[in-house]
Coordinates of C-alpha atoms in Angstrom, one line a residue:
X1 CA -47.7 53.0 -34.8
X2 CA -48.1 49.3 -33.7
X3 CA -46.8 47.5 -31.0
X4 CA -45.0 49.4 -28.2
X5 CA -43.1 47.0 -25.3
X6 CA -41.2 47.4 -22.0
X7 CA -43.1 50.9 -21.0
X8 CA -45.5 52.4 -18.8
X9 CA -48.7 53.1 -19.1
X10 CA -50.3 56.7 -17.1
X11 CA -54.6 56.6 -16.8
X12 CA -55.1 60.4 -16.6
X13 CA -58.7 60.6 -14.8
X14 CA -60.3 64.0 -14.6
X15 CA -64.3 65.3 -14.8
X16 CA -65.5 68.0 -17.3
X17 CA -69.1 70.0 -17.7
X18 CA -70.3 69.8 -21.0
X19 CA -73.4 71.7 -21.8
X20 CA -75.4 70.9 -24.8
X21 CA -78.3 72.6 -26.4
X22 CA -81.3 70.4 -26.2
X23 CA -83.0 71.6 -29.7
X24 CA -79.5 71.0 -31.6
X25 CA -79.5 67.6 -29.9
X26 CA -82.8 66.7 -30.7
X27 CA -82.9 68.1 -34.4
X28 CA -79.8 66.1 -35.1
X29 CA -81.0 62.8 -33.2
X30 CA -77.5 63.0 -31.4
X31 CA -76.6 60.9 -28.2
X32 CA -74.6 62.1 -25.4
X33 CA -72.1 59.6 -26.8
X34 CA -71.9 61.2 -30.3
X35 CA -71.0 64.5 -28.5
X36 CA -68.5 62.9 -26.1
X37 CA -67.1 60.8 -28.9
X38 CA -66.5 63.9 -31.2
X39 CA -65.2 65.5 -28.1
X40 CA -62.6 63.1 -27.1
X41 CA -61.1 62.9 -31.3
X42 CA -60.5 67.0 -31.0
X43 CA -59.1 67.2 -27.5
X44 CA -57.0 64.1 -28.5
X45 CA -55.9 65.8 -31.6
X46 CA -55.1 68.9 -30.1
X47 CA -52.8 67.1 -27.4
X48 CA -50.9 65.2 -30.2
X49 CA -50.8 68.9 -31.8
X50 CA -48.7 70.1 -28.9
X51 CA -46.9 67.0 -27.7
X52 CA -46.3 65.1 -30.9
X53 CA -45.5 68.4 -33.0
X54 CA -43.5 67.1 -36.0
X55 CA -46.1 63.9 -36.8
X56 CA -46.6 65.0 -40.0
X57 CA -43.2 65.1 -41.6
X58 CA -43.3 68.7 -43.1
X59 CA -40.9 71.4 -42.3
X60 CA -43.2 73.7 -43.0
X61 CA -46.0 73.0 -40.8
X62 CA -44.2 72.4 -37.5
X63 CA -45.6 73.3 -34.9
X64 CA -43.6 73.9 -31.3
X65 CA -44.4 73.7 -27.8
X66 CA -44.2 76.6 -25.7
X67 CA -44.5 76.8 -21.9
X68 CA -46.3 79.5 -19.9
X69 CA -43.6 81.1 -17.6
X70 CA -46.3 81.8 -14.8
X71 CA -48.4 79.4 -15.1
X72 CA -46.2 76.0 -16.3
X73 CA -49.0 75.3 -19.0
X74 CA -48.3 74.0 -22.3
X75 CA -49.6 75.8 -25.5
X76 CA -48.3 75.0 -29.4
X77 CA -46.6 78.1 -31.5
X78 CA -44.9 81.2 -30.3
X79 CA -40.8 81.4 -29.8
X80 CA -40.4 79.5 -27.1
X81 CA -40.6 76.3 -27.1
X82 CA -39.2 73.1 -26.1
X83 CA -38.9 69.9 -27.2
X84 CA -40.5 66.7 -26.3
X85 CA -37.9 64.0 -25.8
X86 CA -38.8 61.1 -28.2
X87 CA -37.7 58.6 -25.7
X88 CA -40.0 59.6 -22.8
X89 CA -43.2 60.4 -24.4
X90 CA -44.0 57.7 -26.7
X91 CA -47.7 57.9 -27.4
X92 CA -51.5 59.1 -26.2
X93 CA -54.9 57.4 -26.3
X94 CA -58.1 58.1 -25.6
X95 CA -59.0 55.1 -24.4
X96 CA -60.7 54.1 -22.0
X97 CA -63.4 56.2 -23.7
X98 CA -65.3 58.9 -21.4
X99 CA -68.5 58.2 -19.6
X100 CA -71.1 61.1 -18.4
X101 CA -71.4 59.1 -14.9
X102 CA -75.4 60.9 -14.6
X103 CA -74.6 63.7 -12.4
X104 CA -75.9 67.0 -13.8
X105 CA -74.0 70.6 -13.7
X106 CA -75.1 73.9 -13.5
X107 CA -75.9 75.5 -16.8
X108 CA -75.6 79.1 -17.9
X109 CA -77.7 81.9 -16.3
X110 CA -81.0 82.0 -17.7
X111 CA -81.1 79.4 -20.2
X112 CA -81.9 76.0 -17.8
X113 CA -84.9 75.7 -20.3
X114 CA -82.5 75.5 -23.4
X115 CA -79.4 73.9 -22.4
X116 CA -78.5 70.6 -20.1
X117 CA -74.9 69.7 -18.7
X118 CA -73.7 67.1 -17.2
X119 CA -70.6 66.0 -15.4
X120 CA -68.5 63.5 -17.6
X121 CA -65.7 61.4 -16.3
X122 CA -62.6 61.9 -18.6
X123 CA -59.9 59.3 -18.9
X124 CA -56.6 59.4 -21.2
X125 CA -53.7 56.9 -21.4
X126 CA -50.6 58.0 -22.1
X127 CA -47.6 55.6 -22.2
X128 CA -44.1 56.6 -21.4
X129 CA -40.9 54.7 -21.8
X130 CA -40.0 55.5 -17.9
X131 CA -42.3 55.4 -14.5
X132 CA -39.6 58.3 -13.5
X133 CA -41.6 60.6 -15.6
X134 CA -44.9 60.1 -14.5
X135 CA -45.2 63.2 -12.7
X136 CA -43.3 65.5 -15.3
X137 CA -46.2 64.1 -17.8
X138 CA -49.1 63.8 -15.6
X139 CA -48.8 66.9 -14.5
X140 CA -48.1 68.7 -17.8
X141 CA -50.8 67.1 -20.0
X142 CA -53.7 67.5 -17.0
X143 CA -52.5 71.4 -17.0
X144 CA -53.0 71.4 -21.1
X145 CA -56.2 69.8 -20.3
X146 CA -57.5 71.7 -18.0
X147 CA -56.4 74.9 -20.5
X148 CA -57.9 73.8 -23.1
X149 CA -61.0 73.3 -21.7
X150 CA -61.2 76.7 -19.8
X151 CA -60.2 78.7 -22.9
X152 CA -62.6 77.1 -25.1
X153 CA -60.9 75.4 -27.3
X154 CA -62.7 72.1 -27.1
X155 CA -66.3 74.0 -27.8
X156 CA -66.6 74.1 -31.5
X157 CA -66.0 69.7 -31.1
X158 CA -69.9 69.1 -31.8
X159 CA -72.8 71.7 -33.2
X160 CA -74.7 70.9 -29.8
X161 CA -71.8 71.8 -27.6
X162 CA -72.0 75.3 -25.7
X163 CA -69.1 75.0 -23.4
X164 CA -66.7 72.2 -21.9
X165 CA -65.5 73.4 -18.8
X166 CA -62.5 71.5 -16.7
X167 CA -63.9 70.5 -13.1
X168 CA -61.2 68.6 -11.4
X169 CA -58.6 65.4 -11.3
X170 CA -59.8 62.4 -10.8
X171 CA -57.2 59.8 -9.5
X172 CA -54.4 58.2 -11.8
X173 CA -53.2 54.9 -12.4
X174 CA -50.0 52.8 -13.8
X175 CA -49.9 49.8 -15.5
X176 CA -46.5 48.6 -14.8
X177 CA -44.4 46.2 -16.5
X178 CA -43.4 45.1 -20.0
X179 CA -46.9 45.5 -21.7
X180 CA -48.0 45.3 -25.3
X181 CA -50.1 48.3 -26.2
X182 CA -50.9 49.7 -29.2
X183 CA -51.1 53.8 -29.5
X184 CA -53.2 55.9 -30.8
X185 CA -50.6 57.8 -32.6

């Protein structure tokens, strides 16, 4: 909410496949930046689920992190959980907005006539009140990505969506310094 000073800004860069059915998109008249739009506000929503659990002020609807034991990933509900520290993580945004950069993907077996992917380029800001955590965060929200994307989570984010699959990291940068930036959050 508003203006956040004296922090650090994290560009999380990675690539996704997202294949579309080409009737849906046609019947609906819907761009690849409709779908990519749509598909950013859920997969930011979800990470603000996980990360930002208690942003909705009711007891009863809390929701708690847990961590994967084997595999260090992320997920909301279950017994376990821990705690985001208020002072590190201060907020996510889904800006700069993702681009589909015109490479094409593979698409399931058999249905090349129906369906089209391509490869987009996926970008996420988060900004934290320390550089020292840079890699506790970077690391933990591009494995909740990548989960996310690889259990289907993010699929149901359009009606012309038939799978978002995680592809890879792209590289990150930091805005240093004592910036004014306004959150998503």
């Amino acid at each position: 909410y508003g203006e956040i000073s004296e922090t650090e800004k994290l560009y999380v860069y990675y690539n996704y496949a997202l294949e579309t059915d080409k009737s849906i998109m046609g019947s609906m008249s819907a761009s690849m930046s409709d779908v990519i739009s749509d598909l950013e506000f859920l997969l930011l929503n979800t990470l603000i689920g996980v990360y930002f659990p208690f942003c909705d002020g009711s007891d009863e609807n809390r929701r708690r992190m847990t961590k994967d034991e084997y595999t260090n990933n992320i997920y909301g509900g279950g017994e376990n959980f821990m705690r985001r520290n208020l002072s590190q993580l201060i907020g996510l945004s889904s800006k700069p907005n993702d681009i589909a950069n015109g490479e094409t993907c593979d698409v399931q077996n058999g249905m090349e006539i129906y369906n089209d992917c391509f490869v987009i380029e996926g970008r996420l800001t988060l900004t934290l009140s320390d550089y020292n955590l840079l890699d506790t965060y970077q690391s933990q929200i591009s494995a909740s990505i990548e989960s996310f994307m690889n259990d289907g989570l993010l699929d149901d984010c359009h009606p012309a969506v038939i799978e978002v699959r995680f592809l890879d990291i792209g590289l990150s940068e930091i805005d240093q310094g004592y910036n004014n930036a306004t959150a998503d959050l």
